Short mmCIF file of C-alpha atoms in Angstrom, two decimals:
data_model
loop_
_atom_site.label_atom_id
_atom_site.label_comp_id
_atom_site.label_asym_id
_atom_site.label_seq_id
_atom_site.Cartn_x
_atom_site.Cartn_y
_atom_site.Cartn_z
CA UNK O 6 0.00 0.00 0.00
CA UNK O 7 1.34 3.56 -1.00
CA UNK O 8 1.08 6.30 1.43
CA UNK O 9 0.90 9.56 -0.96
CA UNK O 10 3.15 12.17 2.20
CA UNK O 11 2.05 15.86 1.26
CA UNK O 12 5.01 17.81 0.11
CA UNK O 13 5.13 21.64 -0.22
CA UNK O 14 6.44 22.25 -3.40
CA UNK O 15 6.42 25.93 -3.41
CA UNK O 16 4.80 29.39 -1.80
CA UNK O 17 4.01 32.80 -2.80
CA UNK O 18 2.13 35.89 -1.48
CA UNK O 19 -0.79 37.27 -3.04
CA UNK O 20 -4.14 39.14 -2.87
CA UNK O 21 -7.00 36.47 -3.22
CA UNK O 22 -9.60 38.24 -3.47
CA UNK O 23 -12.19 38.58 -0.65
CA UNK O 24 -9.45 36.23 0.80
CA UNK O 25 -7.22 39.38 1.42
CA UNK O 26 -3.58 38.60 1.84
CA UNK O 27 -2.96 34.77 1.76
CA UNK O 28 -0.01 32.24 0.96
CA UNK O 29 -0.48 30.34 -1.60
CA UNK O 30 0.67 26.84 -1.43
CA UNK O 31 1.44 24.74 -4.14
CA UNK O 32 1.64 21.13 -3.65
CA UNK O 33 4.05 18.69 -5.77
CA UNK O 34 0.77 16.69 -6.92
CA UNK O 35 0.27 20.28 -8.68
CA UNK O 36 -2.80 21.68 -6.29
CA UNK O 37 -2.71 24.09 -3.83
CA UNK O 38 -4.05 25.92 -1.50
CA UNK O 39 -4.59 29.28 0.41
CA UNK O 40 -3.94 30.48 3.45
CA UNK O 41 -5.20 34.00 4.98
CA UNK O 42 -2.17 35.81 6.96
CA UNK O 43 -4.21 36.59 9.60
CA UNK O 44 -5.15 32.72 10.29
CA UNK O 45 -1.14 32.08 9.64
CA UNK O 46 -0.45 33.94 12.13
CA UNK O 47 -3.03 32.93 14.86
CA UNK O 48 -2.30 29.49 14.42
CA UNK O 49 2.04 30.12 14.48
CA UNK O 50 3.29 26.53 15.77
CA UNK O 51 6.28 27.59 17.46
CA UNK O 52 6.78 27.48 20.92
CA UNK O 53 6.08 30.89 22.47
CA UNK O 54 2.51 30.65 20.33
CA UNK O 55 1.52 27.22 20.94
CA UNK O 56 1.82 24.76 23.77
CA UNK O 57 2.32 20.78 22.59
CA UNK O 58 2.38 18.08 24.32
CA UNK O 59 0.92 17.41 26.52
CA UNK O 60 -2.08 20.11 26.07
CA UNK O 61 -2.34 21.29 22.80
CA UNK O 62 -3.48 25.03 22.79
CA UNK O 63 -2.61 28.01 21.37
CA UNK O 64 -0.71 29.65 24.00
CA UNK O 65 -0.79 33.24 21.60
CA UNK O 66 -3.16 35.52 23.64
CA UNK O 67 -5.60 37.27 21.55
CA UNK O 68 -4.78 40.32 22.30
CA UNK O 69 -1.30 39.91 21.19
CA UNK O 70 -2.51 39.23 17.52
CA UNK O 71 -1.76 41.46 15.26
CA UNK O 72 -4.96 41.14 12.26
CA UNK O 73 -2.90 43.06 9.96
CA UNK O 74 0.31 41.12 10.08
CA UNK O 75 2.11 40.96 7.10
CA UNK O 76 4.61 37.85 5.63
CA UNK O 77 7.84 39.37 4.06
CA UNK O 78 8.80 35.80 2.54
CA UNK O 79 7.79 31.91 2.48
CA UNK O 80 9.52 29.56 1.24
CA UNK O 81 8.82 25.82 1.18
CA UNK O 82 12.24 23.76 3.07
CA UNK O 83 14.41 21.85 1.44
CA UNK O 84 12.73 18.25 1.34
CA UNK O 85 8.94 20.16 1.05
CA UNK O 86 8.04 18.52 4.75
CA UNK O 87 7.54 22.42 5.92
CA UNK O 88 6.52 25.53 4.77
CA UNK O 89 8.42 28.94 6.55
CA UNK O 90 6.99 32.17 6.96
CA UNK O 91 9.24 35.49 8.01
CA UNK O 92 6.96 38.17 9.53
CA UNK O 93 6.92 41.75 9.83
CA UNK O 94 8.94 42.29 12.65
CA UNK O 95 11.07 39.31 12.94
CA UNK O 96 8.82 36.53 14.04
CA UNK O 97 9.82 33.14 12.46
CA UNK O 98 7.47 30.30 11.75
CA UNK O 99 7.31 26.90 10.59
CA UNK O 100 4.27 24.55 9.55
CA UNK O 101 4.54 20.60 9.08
CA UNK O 102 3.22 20.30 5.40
CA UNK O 103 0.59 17.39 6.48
CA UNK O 104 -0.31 19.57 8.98
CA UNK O 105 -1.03 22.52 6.89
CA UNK O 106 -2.60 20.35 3.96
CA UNK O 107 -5.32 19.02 6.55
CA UNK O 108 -6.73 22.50 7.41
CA UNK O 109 -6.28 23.83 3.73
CA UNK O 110 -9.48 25.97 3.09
CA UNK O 111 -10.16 23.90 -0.20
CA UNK O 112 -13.78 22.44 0.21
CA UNK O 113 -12.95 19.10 -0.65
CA UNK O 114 -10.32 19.07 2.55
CA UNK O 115 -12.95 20.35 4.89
CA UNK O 116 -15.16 17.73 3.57
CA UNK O 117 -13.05 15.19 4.15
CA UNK O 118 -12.37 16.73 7.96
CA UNK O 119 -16.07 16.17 8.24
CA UNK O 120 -16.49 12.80 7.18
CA UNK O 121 -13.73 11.50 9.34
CA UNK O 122 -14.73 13.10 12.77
CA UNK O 123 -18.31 12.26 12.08
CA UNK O 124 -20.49 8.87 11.89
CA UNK O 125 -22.92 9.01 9.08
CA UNK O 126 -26.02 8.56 10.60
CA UNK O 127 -27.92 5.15 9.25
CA UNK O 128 -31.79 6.74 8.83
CA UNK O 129 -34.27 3.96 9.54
CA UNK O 130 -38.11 2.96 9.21
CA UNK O 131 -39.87 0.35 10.51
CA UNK O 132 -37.99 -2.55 9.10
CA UNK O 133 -35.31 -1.86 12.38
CA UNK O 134 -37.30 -4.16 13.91
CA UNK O 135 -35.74 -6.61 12.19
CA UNK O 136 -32.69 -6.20 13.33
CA UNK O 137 -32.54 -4.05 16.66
CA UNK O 138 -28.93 -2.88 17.25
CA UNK O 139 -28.48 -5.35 20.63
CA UNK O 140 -25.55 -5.04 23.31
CA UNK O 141 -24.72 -7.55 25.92
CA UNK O 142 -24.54 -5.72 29.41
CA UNK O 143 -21.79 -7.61 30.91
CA UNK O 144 -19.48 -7.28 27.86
CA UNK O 145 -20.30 -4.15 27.31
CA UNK O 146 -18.82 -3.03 31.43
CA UNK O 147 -15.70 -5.56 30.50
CA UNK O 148 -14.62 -5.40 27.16
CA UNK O 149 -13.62 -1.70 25.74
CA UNK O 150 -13.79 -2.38 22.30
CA UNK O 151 -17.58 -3.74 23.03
CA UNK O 152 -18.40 -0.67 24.46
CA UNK O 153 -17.05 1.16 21.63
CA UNK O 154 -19.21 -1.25 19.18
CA UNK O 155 -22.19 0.22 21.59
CA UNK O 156 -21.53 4.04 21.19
CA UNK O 157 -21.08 3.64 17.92
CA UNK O 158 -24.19 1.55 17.06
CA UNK O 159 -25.68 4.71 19.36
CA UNK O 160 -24.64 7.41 16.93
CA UNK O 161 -25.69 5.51 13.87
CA UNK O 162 -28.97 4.33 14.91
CA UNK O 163 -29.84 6.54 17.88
CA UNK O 164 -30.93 3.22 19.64
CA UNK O 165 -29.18 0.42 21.40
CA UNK O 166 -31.20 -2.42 23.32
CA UNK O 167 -28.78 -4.03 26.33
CA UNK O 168 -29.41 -7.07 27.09
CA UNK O 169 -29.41 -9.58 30.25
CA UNK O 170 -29.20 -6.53 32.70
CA UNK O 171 -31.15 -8.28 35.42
CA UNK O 172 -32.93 -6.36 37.95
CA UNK O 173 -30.69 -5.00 40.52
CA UNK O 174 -31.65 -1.21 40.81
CA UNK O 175 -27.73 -0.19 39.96
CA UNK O 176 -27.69 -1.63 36.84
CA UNK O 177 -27.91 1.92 34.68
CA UNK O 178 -25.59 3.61 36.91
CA UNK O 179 -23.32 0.88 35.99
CA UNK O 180 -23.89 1.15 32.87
CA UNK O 181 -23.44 4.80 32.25
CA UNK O 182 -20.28 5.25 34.19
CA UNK O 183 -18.52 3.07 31.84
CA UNK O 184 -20.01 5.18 28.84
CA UNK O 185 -20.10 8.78 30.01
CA UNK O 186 -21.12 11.07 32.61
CA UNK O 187 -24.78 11.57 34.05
CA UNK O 188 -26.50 14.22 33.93
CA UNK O 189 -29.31 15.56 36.98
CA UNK O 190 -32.39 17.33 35.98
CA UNK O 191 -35.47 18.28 38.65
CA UNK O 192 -36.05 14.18 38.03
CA UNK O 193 -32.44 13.50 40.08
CA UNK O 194 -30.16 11.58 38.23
CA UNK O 195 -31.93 8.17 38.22
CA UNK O 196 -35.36 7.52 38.72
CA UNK O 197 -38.19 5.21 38.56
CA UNK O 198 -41.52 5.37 36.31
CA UNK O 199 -44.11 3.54 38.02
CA UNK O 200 -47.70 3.76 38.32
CA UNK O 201 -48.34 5.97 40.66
CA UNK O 202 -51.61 6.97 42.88
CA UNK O 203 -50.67 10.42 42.94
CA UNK O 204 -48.43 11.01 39.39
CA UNK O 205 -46.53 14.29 38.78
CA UNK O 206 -45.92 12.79 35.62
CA UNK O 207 -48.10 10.80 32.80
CA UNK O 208 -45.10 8.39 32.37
CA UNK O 209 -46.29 7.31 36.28
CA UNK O 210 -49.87 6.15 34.73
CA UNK O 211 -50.37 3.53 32.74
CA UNK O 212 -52.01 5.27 29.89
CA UNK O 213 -50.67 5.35 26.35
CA UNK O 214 -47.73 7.93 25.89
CA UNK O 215 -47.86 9.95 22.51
CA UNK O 216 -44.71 10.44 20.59
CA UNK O 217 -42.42 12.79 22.06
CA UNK O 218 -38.57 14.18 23.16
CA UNK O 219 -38.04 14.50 26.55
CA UNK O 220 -37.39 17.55 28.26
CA UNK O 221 -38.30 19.58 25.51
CA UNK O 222 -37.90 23.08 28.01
CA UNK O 223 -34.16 22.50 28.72
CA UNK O 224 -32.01 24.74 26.69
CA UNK O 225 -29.43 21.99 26.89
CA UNK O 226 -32.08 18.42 25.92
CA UNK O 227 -30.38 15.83 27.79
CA UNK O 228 -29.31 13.65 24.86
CA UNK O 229 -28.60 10.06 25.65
CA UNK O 230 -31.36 8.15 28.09
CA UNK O 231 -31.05 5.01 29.29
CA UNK O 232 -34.20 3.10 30.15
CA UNK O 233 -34.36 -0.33 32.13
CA UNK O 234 -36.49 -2.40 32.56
CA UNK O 235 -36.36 -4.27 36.00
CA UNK O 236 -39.39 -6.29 35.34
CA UNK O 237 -42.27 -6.06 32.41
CA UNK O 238 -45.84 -5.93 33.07
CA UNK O 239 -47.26 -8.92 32.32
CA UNK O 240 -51.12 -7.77 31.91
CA UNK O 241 -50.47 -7.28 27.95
CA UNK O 242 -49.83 -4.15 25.96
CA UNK O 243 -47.17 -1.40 27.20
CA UNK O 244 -45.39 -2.09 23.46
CA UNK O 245 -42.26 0.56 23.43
CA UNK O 246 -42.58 2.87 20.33
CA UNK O 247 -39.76 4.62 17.93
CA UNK O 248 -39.59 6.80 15.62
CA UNK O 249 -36.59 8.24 13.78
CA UNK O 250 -37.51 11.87 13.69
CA UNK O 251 -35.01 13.24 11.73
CA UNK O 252 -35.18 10.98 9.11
CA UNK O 253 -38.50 12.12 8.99
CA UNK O 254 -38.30 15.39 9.23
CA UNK O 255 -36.10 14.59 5.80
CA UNK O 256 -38.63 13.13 4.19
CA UNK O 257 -41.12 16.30 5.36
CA UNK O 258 -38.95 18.60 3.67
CA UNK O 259 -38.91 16.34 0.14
CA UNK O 260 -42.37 16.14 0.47
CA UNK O 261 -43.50 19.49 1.95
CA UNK O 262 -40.68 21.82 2.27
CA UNK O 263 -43.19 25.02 3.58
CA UNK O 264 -43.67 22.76 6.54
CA UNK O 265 -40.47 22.08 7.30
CA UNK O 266 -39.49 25.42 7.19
CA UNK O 267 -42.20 26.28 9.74
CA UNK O 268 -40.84 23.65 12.01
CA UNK O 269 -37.47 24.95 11.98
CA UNK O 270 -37.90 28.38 12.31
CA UNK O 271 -41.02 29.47 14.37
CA UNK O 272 -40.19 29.84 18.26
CA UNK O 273 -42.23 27.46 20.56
CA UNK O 274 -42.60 28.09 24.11
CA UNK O 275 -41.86 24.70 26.08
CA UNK O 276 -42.66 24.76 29.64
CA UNK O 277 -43.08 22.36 32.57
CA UNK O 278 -44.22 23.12 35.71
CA UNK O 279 -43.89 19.88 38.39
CA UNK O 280 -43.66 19.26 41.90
CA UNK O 281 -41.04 17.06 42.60
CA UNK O 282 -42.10 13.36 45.13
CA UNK O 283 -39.06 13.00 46.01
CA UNK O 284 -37.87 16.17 47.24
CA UNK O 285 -41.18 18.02 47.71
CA UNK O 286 -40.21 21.29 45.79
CA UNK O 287 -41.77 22.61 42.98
CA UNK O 288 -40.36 23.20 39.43
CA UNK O 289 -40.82 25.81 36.77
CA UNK O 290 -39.18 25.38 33.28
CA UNK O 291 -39.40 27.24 30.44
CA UNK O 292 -37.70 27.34 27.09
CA UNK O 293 -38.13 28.43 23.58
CA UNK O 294 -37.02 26.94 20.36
CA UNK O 295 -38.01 25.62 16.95
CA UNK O 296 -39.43 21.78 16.67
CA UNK O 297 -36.72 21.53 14.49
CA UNK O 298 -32.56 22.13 14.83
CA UNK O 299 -31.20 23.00 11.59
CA UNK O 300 -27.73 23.86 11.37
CA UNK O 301 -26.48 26.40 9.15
CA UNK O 302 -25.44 24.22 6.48
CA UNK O 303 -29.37 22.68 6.63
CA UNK O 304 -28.42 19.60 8.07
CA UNK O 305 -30.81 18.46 10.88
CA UNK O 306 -29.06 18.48 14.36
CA UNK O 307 -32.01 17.44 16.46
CA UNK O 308 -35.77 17.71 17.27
CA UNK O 309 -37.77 18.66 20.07
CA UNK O 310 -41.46 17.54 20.25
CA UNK O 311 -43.84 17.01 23.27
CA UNK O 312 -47.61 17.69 22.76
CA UNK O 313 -47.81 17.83 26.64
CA UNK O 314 -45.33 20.47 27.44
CA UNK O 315 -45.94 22.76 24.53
CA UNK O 316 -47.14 25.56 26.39
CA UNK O 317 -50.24 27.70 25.37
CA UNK O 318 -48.30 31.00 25.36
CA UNK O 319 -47.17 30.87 21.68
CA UNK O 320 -44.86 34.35 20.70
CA UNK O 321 -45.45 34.06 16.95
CA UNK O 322 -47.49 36.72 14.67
CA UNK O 323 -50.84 36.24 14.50
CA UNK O 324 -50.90 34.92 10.81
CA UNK O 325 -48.41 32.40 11.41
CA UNK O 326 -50.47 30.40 14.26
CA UNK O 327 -52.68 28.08 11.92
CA UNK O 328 -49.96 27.70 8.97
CA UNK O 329 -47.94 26.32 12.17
CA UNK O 330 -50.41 24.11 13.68
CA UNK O 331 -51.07 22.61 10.17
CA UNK O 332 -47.26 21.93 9.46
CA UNK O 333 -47.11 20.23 13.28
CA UNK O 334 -49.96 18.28 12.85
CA UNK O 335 -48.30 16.67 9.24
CA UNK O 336 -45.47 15.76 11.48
CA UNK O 337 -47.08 14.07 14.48
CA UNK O 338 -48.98 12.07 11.63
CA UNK O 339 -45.75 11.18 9.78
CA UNK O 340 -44.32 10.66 13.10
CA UNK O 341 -46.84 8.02 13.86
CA UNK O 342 -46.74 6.22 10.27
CA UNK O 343 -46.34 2.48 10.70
CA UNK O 344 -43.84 2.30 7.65
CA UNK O 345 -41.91 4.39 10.08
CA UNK O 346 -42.22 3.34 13.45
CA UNK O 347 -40.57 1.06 15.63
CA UNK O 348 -42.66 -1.31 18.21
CA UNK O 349 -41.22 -3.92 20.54
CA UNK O 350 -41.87 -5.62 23.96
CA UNK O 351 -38.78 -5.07 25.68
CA UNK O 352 -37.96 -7.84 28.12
CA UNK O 353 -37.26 -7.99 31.70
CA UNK O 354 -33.62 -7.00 31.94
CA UNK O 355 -33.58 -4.93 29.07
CA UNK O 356 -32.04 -1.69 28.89
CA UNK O 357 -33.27 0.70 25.85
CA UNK O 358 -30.39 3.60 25.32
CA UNK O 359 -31.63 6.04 23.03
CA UNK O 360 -30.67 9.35 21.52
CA UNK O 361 -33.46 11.84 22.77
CA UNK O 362 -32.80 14.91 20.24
CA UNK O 363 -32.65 12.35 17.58
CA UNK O 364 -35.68 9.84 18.25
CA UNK O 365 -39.28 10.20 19.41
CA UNK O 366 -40.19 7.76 21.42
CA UNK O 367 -43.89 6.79 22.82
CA UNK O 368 -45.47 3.82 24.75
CA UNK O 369 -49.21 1.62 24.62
CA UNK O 370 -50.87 1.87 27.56
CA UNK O 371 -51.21 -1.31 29.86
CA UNK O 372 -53.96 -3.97 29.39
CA UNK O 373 -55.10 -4.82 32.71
CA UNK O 374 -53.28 -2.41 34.77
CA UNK O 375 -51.88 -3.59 38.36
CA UNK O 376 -52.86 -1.05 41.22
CA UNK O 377 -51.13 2.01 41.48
CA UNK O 378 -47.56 1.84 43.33
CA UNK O 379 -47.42 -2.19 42.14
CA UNK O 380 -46.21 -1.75 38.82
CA UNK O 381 -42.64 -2.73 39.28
CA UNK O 382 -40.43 0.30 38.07
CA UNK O 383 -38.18 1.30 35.30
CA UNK O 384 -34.90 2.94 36.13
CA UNK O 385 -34.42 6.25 33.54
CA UNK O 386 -31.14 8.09 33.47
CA UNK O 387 -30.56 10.90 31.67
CA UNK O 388 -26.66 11.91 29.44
CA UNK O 389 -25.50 14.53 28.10
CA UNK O 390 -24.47 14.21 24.73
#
């Protein structure tokens, strides 16, 4: 195998345009690139303006940069491995050329920055079911490159189910100290959904629960939940639901691109107001934000839906309500499609970890629900992404 080493071949200043003042680079495969002084200079690998191992950061305090500095020459060294700058002033640098040609400006190098820090995402429908992404729990606390297999099945599908985790109430704080850090809400840290005679929460009941995110009114959604559970309800129903929102929210913007638009960029007032059972105080949260995150390049980050905790002050103009309500009411119904939902029994012992700004999840209600207080509990934990 052939490893193609990047080798500066040689450098020049010029005036790029809306670039400004740049070095241009020229490779000995005969491309090249540009480089703004400006970002030359902030990013100067030399020792008084950057600090390497073992921290790596810039050391150069902002205030010390100089957005007009000026190169006087570059010149590629002898065997091409680095490129030299002299500044105004004096100042001497030096750049590896692999270094430099992995944060060239060119689109096709950013591109390829992207694609290797990132997992492409594997969009799904109902035919998941088929083939559940599955973990073993005691592998995955043992064996590192298991729990890598995990995380990684995570980002791709946005849902892992963990298997044989018995029913000892420590099981997800096992679990999640091997994979990350937890995270405490107004719920604590771990808790149990249960029916309940006196719920704070519709999760404590055991009526159906509608699609949703949870958490919807936290600026900062927790992002990865873990769910076990210690022992299913054996009365019938209580089916676990799952729905890849983004990938819908894809296919809403194919198919009706107003609505999507809508979604993503009209404010909506989330709120929750609870009184905590374990602690006895009471909670007020409030956020606002679109249904949909859509990053500036129009990729979709992340969703946040909850029918229950949309609250009914709404800060949009007038004219916009019912255009809204329409374009929400296509998505629940898309949502809820069976070509793209996800519906399994989990077993006793299971552990369901899901990404919550990625997935809506729901739940049937119970068929011959056990008194309230008897249903035996499932421990939820909530991680930051």
């Amino acid at each position: 195998m052939t490893i193609l080493v990047p080798l500066v071949d040689a450098a020049e200043l010029v005036e790029a345009g809306e670039a400004g003042r740049c070095v241009r680079v020229q490779w000995r495969d005969g491309s090249e690139s540009l480089y703004p002084f400006v970002w030359m200079r902030d990013n100067c690998q030399c020792s008084d303006c950057f600090l390497d191992r073992p921290t790596f950061v810039r050391a150069l305090v902002l205030r010390d940069l100089d957005v007009d500095a000026t190169v006087l020459e570059c010149a590629p060294s002898a065997d091409g491995d680095e490129l030299h700058l002299t500044w105004a002033g004096g100042h001497q640098s030096r750049y590896a050329a692999d270094w430099l040609l992995a944060r060239s400006f060119r689109p096709e190098e950013q591109r390829r920055r992207l694609e290797e820090h990132t997992l492409e995402r594997c969009h799904w429908d109902a035919s998941l079911a088929d083939h559940l992404p599955c973990a073993d729990f005691q592998r995955v606390l043992e064996s590192e490159p298991t729990r890598l297999e995990l995380l990684v099945a995570l980002e791709r599908y946005g849902l892992v189910v963990v298997k044989n985790c018995g029913q000892q109430r420590d099981q997800v704080r096992r679990l999640v100290d091997t994979i990350g850090y937890p995270r405490t809400t107004h719920y604590q840290t771990i808790f149990e959904v249960r029916n309940k005679v006196d719920p704070i929460n519709i999760a404590y009941t055991t009526k159906r629960l509608n699609m949703h995110t949870d958490l919807p009114y936290y600026e900062h959604q927790p992002q990865v939940q873990l769910l076990h559970v210690r022992r299913q309800h054996s009365g019938g129903g209580g089916r676990s639901e799952f729905t890849d929102a983004v990938h819908v929210a894809h296919q809403l913007r194919r198919l009706q691109p107003e609505a999507f638009r809508l979604l993503a960029d009209t404010p909506v007032d989330w709120a929750n107001v609870t009184l905590s059972q374990e602690t006895g105080r009471s909670h007020h949260k409030l956020h606002r934000a679109p249904v949909l995150h859509v990053s500036p390049a129009g990729r979709v980050m992340g969703v946040r839906f909850s029918q229950a905790q949309r609250d009914s002050f709404f800060g949009v103009p007038l004219e916009a309500v019912e255009r809204w309500y329409r374009a929400v009411a296509l998505f629940n119904r898309m949502l809820n499609l069976p070509q793209f939902k996800v519906s399994f029994l989990p077993e006793s012992g299971d552990m369901l970890v899901f990404d919550n700004t990625r997935l809506v999840h729901g739940r049937e209600d119970y068929h011959q629900p056990e008194q309230a207080g008897e249903r035996c509990p499932r421990g939820r934990l909530h991680r930051s992404g």
